[in-house]
PDB file of C-alpha atoms in Angstrom:
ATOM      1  CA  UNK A   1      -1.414 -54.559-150.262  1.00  0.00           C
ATOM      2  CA  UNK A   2      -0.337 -57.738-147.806  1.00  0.00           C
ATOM      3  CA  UNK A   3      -3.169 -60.609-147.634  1.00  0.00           C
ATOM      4  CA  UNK A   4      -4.318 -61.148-144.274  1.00  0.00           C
ATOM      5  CA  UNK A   5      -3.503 -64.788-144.544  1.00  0.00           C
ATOM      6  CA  UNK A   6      -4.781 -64.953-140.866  1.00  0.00           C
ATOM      7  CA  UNK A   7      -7.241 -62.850-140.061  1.00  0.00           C
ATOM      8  CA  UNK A   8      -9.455 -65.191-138.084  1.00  0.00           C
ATOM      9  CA  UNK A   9      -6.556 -66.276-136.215  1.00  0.00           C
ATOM     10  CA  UNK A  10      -6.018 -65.208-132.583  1.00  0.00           C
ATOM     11  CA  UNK A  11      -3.138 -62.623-132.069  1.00  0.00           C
ATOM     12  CA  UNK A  12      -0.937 -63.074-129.247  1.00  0.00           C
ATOM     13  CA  UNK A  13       1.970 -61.377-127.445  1.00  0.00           C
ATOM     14  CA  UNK A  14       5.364 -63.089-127.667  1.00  0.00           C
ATOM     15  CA  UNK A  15       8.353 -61.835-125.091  1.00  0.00           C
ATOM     16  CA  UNK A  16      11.366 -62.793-123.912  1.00  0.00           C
ATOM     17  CA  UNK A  17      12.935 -63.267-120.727  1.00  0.00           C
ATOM     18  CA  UNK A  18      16.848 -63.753-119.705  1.00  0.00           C
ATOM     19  CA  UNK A  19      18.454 -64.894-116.710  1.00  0.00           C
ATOM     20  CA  UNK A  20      21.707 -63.530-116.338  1.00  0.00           C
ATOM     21  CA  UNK A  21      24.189 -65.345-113.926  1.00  0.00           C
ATOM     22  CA  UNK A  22      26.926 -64.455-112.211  1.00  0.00           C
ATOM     23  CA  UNK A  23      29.828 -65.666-109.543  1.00  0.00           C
ATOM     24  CA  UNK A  24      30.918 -64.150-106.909  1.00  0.00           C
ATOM     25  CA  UNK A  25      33.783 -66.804-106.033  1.00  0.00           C
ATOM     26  CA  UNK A  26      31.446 -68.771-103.763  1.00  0.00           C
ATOM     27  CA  UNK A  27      27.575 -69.118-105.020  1.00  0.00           C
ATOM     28  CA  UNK A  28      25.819 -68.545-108.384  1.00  0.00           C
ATOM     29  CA  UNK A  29      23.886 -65.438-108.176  1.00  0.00           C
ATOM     30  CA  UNK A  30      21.321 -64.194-110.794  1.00  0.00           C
ATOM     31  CA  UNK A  31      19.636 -60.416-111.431  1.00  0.00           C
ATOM     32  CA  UNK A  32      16.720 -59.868-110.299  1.00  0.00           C
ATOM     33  CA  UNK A  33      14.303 -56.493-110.595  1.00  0.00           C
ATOM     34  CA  UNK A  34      11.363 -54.705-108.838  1.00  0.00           C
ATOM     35  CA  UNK A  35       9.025 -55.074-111.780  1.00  0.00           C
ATOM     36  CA  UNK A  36       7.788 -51.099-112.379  1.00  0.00           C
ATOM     37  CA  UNK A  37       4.618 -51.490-113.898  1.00  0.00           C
ATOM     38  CA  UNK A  38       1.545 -53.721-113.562  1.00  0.00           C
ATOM     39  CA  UNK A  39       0.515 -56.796-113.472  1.00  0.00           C
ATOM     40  CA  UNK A  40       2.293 -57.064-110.633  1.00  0.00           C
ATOM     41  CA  UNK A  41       4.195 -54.103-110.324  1.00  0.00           C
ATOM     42  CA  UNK A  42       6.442 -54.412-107.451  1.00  0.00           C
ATOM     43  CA  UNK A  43       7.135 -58.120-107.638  1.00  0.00           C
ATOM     44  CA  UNK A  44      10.598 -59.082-107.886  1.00  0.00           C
ATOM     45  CA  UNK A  45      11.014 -60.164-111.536  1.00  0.00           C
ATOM     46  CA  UNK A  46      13.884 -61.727-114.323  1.00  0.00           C
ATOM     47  CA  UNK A  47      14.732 -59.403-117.140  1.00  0.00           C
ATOM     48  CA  UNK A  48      12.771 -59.159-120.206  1.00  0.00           C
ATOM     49  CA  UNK A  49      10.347 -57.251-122.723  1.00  0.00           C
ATOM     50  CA  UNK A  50       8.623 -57.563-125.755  1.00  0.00           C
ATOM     51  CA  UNK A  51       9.712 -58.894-128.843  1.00  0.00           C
ATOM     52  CA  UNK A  52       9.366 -55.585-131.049  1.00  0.00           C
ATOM     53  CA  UNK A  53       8.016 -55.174-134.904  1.00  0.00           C
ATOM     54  CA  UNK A  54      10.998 -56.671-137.224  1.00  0.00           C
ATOM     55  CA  UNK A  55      13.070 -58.029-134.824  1.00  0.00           C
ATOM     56  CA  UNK A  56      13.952 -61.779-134.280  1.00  0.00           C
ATOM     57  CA  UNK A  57      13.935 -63.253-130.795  1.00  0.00           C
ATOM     58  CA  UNK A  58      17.562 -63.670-130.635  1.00  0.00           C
ATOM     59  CA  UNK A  59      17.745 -59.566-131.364  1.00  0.00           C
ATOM     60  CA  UNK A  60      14.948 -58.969-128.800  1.00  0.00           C
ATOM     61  CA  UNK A  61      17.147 -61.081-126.018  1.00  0.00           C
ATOM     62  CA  UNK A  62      20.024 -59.526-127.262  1.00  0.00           C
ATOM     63  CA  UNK A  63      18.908 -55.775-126.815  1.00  0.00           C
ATOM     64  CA  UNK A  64      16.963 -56.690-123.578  1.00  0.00           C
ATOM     65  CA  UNK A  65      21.165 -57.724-122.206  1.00  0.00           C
ATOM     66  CA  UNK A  66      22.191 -55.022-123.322  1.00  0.00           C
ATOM     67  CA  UNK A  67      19.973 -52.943-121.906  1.00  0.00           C
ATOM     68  CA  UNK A  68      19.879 -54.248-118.880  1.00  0.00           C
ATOM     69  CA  UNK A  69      24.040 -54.310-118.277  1.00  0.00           C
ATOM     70  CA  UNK A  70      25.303 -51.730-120.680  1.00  0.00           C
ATOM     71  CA  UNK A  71      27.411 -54.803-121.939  1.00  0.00           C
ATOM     72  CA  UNK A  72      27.437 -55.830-125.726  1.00  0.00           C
ATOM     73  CA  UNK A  73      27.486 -59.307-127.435  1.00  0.00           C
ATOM     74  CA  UNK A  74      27.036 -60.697-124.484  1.00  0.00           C
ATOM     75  CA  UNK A  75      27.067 -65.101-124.228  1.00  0.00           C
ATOM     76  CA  UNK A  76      23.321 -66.248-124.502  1.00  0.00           C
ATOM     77  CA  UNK A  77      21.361 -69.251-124.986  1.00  0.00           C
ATOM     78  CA  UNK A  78      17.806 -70.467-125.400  1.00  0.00           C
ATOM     79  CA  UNK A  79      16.188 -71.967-122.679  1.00  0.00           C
ATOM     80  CA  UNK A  80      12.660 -73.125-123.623  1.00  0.00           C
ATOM     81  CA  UNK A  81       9.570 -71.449-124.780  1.00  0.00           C
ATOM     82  CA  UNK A  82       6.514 -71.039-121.880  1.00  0.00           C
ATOM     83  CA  UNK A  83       2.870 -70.479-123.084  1.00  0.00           C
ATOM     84  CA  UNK A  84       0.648 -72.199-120.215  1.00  0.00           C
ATOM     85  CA  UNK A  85      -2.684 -70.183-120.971  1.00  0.00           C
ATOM     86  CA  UNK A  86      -2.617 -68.393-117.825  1.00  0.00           C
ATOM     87  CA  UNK A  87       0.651 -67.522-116.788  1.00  0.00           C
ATOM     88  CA  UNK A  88       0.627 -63.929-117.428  1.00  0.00           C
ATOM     89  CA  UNK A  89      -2.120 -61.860-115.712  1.00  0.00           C
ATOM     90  CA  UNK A  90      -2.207 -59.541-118.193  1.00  0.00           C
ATOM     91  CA  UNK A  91      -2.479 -60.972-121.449  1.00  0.00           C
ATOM     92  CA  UNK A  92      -2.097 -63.927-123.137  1.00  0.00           C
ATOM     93  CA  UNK A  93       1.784 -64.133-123.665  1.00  0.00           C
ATOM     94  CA  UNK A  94       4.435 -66.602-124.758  1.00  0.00           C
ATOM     95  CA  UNK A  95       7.572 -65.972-123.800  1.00  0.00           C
ATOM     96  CA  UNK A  96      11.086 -67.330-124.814  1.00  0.00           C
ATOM     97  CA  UNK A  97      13.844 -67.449-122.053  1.00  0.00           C
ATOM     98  CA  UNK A  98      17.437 -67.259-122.936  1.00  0.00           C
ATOM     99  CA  UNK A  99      20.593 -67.451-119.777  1.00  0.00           C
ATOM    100  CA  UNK A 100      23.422 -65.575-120.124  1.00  0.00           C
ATOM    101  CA  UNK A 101      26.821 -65.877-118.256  1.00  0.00           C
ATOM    102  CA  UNK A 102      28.653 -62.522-116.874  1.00  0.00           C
ATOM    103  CA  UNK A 103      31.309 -61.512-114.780  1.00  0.00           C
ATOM    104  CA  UNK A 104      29.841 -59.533-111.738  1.00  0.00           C
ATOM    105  CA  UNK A 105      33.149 -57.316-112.025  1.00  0.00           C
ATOM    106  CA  UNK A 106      31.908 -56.039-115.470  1.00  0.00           C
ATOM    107  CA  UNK A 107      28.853 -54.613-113.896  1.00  0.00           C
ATOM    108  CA  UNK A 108      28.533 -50.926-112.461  1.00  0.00           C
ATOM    109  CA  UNK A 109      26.547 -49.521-109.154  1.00  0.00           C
ATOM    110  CA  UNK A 110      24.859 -46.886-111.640  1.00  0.00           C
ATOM    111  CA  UNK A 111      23.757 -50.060-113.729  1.00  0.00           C
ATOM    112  CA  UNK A 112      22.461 -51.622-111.377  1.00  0.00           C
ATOM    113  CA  UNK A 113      20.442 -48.782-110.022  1.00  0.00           C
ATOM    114  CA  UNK A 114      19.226 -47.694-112.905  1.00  0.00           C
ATOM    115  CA  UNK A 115      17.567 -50.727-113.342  1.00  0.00           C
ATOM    116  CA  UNK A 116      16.351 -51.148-109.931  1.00  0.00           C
ATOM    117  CA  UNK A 117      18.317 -54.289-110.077  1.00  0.00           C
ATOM    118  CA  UNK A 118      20.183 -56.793-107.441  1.00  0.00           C
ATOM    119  CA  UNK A 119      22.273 -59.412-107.772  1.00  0.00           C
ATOM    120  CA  UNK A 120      20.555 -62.572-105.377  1.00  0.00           C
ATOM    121  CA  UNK A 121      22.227 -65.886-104.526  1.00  0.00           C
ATOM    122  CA  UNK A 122      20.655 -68.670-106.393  1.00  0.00           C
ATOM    123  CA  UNK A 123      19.871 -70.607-103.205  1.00  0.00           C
ATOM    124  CA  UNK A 124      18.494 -67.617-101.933  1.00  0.00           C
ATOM    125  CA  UNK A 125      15.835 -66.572-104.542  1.00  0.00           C
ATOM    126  CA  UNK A 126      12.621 -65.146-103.829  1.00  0.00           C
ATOM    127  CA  UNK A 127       8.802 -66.002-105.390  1.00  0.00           C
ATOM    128  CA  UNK A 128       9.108 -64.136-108.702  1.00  0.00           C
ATOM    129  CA  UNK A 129       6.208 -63.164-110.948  1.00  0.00           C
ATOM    130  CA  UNK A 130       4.201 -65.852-113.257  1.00  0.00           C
ATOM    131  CA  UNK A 131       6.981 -68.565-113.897  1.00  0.00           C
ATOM    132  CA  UNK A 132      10.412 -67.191-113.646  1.00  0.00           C
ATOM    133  CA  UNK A 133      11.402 -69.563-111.035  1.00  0.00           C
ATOM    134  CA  UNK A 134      10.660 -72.735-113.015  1.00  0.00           C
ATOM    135  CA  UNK A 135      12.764 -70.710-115.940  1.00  0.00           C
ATOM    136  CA  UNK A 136      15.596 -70.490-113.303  1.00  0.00           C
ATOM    137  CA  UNK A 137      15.054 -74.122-112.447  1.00  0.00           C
ATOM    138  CA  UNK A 138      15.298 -75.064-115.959  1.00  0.00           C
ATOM    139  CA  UNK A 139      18.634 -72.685-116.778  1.00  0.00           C
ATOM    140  CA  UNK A 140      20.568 -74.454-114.203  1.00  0.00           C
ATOM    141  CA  UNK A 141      19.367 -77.923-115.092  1.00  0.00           C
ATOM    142  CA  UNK A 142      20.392 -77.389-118.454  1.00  0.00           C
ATOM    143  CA  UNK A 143      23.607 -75.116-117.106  1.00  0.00           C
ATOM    144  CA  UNK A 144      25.112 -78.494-115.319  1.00  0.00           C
ATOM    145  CA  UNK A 145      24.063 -80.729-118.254  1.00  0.00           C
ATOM    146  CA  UNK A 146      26.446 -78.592-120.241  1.00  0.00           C
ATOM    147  CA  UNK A 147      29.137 -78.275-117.620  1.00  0.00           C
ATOM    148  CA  UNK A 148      29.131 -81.596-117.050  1.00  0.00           C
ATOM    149  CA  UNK A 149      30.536 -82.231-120.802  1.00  0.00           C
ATOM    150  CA  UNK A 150      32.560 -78.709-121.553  1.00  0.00           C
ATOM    151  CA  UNK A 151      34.515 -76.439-119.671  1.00  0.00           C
ATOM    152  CA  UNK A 152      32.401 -73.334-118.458  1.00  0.00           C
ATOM    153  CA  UNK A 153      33.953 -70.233-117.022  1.00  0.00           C
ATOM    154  CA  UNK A 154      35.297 -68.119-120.302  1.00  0.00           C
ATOM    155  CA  UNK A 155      32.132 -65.594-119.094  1.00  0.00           C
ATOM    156  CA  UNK A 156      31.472 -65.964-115.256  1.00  0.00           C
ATOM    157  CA  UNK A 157      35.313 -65.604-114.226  1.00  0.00           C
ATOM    158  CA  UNK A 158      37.838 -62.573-114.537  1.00  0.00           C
ATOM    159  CA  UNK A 159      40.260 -63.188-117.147  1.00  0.00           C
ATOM    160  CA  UNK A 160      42.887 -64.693-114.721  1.00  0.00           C
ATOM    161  CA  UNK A 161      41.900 -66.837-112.162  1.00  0.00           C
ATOM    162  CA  UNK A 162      43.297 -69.673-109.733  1.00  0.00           C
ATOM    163  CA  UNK A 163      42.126 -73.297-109.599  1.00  0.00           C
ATOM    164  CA  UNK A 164      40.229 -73.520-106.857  1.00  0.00           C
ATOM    165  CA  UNK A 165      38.341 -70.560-108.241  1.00  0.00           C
ATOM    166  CA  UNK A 166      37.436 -72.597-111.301  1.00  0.00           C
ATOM    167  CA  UNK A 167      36.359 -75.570-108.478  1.00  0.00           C
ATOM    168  CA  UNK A 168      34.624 -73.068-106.760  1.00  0.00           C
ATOM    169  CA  UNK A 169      32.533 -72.047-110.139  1.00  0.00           C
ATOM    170  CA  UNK A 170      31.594 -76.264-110.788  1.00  0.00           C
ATOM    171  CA  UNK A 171      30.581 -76.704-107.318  1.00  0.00           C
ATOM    172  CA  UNK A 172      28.744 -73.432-107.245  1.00  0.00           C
ATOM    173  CA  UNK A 173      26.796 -75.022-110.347  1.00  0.00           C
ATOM    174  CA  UNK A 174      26.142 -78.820-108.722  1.00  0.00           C
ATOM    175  CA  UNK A 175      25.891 -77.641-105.291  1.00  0.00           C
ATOM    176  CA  UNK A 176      28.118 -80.463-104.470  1.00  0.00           C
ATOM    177  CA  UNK A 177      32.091 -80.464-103.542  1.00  0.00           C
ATOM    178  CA  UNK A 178      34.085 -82.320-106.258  1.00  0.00           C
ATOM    179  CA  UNK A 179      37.603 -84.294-105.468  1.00  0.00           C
ATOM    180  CA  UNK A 180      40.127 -81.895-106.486  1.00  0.00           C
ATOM    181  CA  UNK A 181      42.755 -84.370-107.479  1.00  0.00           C
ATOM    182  CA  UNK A 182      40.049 -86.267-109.797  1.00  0.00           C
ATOM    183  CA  UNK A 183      39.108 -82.206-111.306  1.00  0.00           C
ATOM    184  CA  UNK A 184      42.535 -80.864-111.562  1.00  0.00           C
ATOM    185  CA  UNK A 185      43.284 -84.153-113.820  1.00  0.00           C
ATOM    186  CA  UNK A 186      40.373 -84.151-115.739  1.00  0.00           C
ATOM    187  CA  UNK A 187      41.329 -80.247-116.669  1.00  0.00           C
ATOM    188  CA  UNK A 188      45.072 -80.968-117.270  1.00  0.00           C
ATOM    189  CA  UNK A 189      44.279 -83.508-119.910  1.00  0.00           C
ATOM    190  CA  UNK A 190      42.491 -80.974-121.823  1.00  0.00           C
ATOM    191  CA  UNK A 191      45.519 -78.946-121.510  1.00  0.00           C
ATOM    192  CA  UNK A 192      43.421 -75.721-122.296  1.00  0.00           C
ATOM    193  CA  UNK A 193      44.582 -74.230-119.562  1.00  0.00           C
ATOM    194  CA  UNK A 194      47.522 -71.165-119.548  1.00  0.00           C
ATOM    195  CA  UNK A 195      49.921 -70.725-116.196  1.00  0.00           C
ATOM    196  CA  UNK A 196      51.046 -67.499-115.276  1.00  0.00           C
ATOM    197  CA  UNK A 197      54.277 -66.725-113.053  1.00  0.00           C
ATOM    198  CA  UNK A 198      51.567 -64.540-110.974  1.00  0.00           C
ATOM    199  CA  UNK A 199      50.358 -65.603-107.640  1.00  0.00           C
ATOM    200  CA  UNK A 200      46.858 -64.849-105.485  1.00  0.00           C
ATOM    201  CA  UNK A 201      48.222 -64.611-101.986  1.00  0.00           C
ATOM    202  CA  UNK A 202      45.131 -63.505-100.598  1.00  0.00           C
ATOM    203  CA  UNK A 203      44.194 -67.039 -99.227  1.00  0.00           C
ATOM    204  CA  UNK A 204      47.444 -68.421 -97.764  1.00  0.00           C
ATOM    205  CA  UNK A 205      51.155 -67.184 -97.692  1.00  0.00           C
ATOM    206  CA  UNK A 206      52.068 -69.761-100.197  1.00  0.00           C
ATOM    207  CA  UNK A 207      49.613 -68.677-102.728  1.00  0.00           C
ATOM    208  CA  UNK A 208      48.154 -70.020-105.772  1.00  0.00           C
ATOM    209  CA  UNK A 209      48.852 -69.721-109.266  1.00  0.00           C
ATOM    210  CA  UNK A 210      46.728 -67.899-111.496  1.00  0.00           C
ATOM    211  CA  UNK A 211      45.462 -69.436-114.981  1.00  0.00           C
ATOM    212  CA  UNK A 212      44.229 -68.078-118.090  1.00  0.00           C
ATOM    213  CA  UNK A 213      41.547 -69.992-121.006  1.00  0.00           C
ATOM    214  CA  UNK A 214      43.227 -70.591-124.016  1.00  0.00           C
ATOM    215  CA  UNK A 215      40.191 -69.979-126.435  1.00  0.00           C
ATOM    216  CA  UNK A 216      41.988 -71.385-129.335  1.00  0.00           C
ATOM    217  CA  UNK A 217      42.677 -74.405-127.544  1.00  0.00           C
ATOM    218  CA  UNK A 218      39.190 -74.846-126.579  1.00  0.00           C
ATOM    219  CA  UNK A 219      37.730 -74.381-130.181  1.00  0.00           C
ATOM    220  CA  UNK A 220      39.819 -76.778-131.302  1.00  0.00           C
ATOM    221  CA  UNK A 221      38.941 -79.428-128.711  1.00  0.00           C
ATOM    222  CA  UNK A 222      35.468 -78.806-129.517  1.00  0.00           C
ATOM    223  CA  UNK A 223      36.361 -78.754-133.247  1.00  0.00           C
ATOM    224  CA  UNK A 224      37.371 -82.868-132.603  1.00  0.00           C
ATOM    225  CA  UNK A 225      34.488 -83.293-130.616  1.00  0.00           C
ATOM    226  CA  UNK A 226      36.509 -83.834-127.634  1.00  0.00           C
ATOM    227  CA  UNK A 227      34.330 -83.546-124.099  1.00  0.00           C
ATOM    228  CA  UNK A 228      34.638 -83.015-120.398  1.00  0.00           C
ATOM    229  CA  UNK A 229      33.179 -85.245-118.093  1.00  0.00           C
ATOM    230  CA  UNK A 230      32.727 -84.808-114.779  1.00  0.00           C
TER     231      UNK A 230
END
């Protein structure tokens, strides 16, 4: 028979909540859900659930992605913990957000309906239940801290992709528009990059070339502690 080390101890509930970004070539955009039950029920809403009996938090965000986009192993990362006393109507929860980067392409209609679920521009997001909006606030705060430093775009691009797509992706991220000479050189002296002899001619006659991530390469920078700085 288990001690009840803490039996005088208030119990709480402990959840998790993920924001899961896309790019659609032009703008960040993030899911967002009609939340189906109360508090609240109706209320757009980020992903998320309960952390269940003998699972870790990690395994709780995990299964709440994969839930959510039928995708497995998806990219994640812990945000930040939120427990303000009230921010839940219900109860008193704490929950733990974590991002995750996708490629828009990988999702399905069915998916998305299922889940009563819609992909909305970041600069274009609605009031959202209790504190998801400071959670999204915080994700891309901590999103360009990283980008700023290493390359991003292994999980929000298709697997072949032009240059000013990857531009596209940065200033998407800042909200800003970068020099493309000072970008393309920053990126060519990292030399993780892979040129195809395959052209997207959908923007101009002329065309631009389409790259590939060389994930080896990448490790390995990161292996020597190499970074990219905007």
């Amino acid at each position: 028979m288990t001690t009840a080390f803490y039996q005088n101890e208030t119990k709480f509930y402990v959840a998790v909540d993920c924001i899961i970004l896309g790019f659609d070539q032009k703008e960040l955009n993030v899911l967002l859900y009609k939340r189906k039950f109360e508090p609240m029920m109706g209320q757009w809403s980020l992903m998320g659930g309960f952390i269940k009996a003998g699972e870790s938090i990690e395994e709780a965000a995990s299964r709440v992605l994969t839930d959510c986009t039928g995708i497995d192993n998806l990219f994640m990362e812990q945000v930040g913990a939120y427990g303000d006393v009230t921010r839940d109507l219900g109860e008193r929860v704490i929950s733990v957000a974590y991002y995750s980067l996708v490629n828009m392409n990988d999702f399905s209609a069915e998916t998305l309906e299922e889940h009563n679920a819609v992909w909305t521009k970041i600069s274009e997001v609605p009031q959202l239940i209790f504190d998801h909006n400071q959670m999204i606030t915080d994700t891309l705060a901590r999103l360009r801290r990283k980008a700023a430093t290493r390359p991003v775009g292994f999980n929000l691009l298709p697997e072949k992709f032009t240059l000013p797509q990857l531009q596209s992706l940065y200033e998407a991220i800042y909200q800003t528009q970068l020099d493309k000479r000072n970008f393309r050189k920053k990126l060519n002296a990292m030399d993780i990059l892979e040129k195809l002899d395959e052209k997207d001619k959908k923007g101009s006659k002329r065309g631009a070339f389409y790259y590939m991530f060389n994930k080896e390469k990448y490790d390995h920078l990161l292996e020597q502690g190499f970074y990219f700085s905007l």
